[in-house]
Coordinates of C-alpha atoms and ligand atoms in Angstrom, one line a residue:
X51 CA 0.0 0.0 0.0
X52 CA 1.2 3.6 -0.5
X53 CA 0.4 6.1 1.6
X54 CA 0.5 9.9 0.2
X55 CA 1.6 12.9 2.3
X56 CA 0.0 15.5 0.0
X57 CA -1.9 19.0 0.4
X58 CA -4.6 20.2 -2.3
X59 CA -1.8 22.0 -4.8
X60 CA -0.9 21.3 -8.8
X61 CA 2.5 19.0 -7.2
X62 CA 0.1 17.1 -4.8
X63 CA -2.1 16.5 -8.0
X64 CA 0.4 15.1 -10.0
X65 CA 0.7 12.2 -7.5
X66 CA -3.0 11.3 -6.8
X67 CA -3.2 11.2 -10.7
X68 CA -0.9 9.1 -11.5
X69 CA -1.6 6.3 -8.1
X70 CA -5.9 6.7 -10.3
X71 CA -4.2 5.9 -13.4
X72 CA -1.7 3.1 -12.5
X73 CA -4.8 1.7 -10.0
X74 CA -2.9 1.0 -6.9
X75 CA -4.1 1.4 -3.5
X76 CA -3.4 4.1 -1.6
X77 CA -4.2 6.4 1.2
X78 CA -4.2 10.0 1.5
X79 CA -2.5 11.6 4.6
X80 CA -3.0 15.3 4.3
X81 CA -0.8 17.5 5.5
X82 CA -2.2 21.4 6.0
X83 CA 0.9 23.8 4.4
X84 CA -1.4 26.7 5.7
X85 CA -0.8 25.4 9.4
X86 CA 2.9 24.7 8.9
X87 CA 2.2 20.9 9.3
X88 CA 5.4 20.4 6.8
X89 CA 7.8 21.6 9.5
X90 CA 6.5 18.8 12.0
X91 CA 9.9 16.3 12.9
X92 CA 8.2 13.2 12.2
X93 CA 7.9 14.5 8.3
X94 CA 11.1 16.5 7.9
X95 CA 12.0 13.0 8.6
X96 CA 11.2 11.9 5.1
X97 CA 10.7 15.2 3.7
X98 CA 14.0 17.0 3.7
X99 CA 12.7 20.5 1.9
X100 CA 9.9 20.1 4.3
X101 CA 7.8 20.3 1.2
X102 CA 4.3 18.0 -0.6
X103 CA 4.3 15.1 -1.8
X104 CA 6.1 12.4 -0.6
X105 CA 4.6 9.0 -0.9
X106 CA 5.4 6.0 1.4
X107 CA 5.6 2.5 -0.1
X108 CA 4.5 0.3 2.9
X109 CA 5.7 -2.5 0.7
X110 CA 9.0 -1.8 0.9
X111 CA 9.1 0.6 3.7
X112 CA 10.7 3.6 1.4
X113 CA 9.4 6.7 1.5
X114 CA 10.4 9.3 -1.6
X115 CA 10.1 12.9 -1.8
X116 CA 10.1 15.1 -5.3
X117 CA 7.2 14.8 -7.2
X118 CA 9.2 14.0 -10.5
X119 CA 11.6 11.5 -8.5
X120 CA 7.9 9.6 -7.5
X121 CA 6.3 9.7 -10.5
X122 CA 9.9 8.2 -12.1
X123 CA 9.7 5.5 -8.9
X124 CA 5.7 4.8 -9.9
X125 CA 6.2 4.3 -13.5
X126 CA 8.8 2.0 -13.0
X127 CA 7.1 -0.1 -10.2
X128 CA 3.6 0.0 -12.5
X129 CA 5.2 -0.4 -16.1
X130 CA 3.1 2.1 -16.7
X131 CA 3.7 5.9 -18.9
X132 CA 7.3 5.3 -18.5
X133 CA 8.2 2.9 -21.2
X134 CA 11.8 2.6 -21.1
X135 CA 12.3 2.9 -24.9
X136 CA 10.5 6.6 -24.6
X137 CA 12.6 7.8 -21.3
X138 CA 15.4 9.8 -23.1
X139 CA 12.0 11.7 -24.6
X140 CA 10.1 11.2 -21.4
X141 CA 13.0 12.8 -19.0
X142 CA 13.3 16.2 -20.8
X143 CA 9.7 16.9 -20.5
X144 CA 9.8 16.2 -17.1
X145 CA 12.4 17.5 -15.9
X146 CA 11.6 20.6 -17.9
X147 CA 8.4 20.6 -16.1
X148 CA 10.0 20.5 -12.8
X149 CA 12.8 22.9 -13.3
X150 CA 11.1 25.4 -15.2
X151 CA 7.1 24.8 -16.1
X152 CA 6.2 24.2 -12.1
X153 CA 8.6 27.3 -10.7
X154 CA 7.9 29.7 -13.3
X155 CA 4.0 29.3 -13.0
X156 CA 4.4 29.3 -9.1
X157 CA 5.7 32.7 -8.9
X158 CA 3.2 34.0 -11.4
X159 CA 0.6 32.8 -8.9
X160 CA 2.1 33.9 -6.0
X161 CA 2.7 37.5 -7.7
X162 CA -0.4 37.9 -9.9
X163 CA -2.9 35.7 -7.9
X164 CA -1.7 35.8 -4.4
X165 CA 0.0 39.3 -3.7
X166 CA -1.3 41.0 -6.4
X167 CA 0.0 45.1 -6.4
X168 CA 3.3 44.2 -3.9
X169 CA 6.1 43.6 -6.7
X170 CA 5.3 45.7 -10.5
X171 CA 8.4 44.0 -11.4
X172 CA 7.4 40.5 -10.0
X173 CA 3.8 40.5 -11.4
X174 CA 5.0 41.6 -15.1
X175 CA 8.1 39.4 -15.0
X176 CA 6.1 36.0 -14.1
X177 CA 3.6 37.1 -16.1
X178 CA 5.6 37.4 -19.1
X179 CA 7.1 34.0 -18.7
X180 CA 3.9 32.3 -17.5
X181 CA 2.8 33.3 -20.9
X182 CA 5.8 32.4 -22.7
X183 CA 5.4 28.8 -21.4
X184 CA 1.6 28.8 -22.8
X185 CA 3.3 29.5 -25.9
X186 CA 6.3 27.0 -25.9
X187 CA 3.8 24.2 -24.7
X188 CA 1.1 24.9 -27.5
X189 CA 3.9 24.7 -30.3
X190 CA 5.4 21.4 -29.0
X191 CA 1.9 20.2 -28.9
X192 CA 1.3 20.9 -32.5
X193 CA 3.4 18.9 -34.1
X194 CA 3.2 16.2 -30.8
X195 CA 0.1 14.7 -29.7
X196 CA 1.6 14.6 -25.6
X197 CA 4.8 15.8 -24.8
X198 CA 7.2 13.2 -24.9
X199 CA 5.3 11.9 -28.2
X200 CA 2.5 9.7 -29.4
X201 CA 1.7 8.5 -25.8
X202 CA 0.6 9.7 -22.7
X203 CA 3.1 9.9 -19.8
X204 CA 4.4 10.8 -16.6
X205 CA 5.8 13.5 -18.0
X206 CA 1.8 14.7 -19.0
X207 CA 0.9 13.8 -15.9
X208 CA 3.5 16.4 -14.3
X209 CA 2.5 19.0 -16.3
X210 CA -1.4 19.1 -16.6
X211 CA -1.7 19.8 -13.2
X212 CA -0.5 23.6 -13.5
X213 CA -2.3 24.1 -16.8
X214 CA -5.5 23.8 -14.4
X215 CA -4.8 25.8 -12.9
X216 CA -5.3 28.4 -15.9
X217 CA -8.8 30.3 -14.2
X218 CA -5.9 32.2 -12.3
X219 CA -3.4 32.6 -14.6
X220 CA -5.8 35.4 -17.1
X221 CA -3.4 34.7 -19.8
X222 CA -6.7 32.9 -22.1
X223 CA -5.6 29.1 -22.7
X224 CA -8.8 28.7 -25.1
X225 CA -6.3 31.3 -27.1
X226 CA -4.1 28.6 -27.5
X227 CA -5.0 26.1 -29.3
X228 CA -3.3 23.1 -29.3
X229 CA -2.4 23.4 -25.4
X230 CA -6.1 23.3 -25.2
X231 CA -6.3 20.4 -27.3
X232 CA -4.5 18.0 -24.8
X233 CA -6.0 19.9 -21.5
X234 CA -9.4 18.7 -22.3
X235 CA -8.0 14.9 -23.7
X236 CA -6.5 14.4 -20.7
X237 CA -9.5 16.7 -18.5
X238 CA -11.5 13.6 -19.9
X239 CA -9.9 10.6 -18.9
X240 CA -11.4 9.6 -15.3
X241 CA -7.9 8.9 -13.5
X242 CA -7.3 12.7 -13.8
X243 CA -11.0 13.2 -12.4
X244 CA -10.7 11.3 -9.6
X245 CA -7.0 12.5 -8.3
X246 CA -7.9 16.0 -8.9
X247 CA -10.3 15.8 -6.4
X248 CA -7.9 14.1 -4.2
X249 CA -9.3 15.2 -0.7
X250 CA -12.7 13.9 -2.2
X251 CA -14.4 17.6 -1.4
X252 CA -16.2 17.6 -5.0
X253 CA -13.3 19.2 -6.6
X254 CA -14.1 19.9 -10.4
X255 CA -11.5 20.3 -13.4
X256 CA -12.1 23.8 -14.6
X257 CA -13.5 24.0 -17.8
X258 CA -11.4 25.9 -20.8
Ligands
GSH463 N1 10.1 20.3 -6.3 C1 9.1 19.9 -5.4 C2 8.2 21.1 -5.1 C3 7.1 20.8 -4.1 C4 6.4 22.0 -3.5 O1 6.8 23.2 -3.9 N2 5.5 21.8 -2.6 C5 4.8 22.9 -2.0 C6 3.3 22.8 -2.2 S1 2.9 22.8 -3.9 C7 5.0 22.9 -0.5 O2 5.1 21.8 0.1 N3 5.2 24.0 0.1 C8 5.4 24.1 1.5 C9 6.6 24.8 1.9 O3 7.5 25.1 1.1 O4 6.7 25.2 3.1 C10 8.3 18.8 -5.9 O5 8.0 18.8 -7.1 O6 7.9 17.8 -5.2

């Protein structure tokens, strides 16, 4: 069984997804950032950065923190959206996902959404790069039916996540075409509907 430390954010959403799509078991453990529950001991213990998700694999009793490192460990354990011939493919997205797409759209939320009117230079700088990613994502997605290629994979399942976040990001994904393309393909598909709502309080996918 795997049990998932998680809190109601795109990163905890990438992990409740993937656990609905692979069909394992697993039990969610939520841990409230807004109370400061991440700097308890007992989870700095297998949460270094003091930071959502980790998972715990019972089976093995291993835990393993960074969203992209679980998703990675999941694949392999399943078999499944992580197909060994596609990884050099597979990896970029990912990683591109966790070092740029995931930061980059985090600071435009926590300027433009969040603190809006602290930082001129914060809110038009995220801004700018927030929509430059809308951009970069739509033309890979033209000429790529996921991002890593013909299939659907982990490296999606990263991703999708903050794209659903697009109600807060007013930079118009039905403008982009293709991006919207594979947000409602994957919107559909009833692994994402389920871990989306992941605390199981009726959360819906926004709409385009
Ligand atoms: N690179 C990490 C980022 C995780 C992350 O930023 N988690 C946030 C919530 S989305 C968090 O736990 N924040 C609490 C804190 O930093 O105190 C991952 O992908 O797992």
């Amino acid at each position: 069984m795997i049990e998932l430390f998680t809190a109601d954010t795109p990163n905890g959403k990438k992990i409740s997804i993937m656990l609905e799509e692979i069909g394992y078991d697993y039990k969610v453990t939520k841990i409230d950032i807004s109370k400061e529950e991440q700097f308890k001991p007992e989870f700095v213990k297998i949460s270094p950065f003091s930071k959502i998700p980790v998972i715990t694999d019972h089976d093995i009793n291993e835990s393993i923190f960074e969203s992209g490192a679980i998703l990675m460990y999941l694949g392999e354990k399943s078999g499944k959206f992580y197909e060994q011939q596609d990884r050099l493919k597979i990896n970029q997205w990912l990683m591109a996902q966790m070092g740029t797409i995931g930061p980059m759209i985090g600071q435009h939320h926590q300027f433009h959404h969040y603190n809006p009117g602290k930082s001129e230079f914060g809110e038009e700088r995220y801004f700018k790069i927030a929509k430059r990613i809308y951009q970069e994502l739509d033309n890979r997605l033209k000429n790529s039916k996921f991002l890593a290629g013909e299939k659907y994979t982990i490296a999606d399942i990263a991703t999708w996540p903050w794209i659903a976040r697009h109600p807060i990001h007013d930079i118009g994904l039905k403008n982009y075409k293709n991006l919207s393309r594979w947000y409602l393909e994957i919107s559909s598909r009833d692994a994402v509907i389920k871990g989306y709502d992941l605390l199981k309080d009726g959360s819906k996918i926004p709409s385009l």
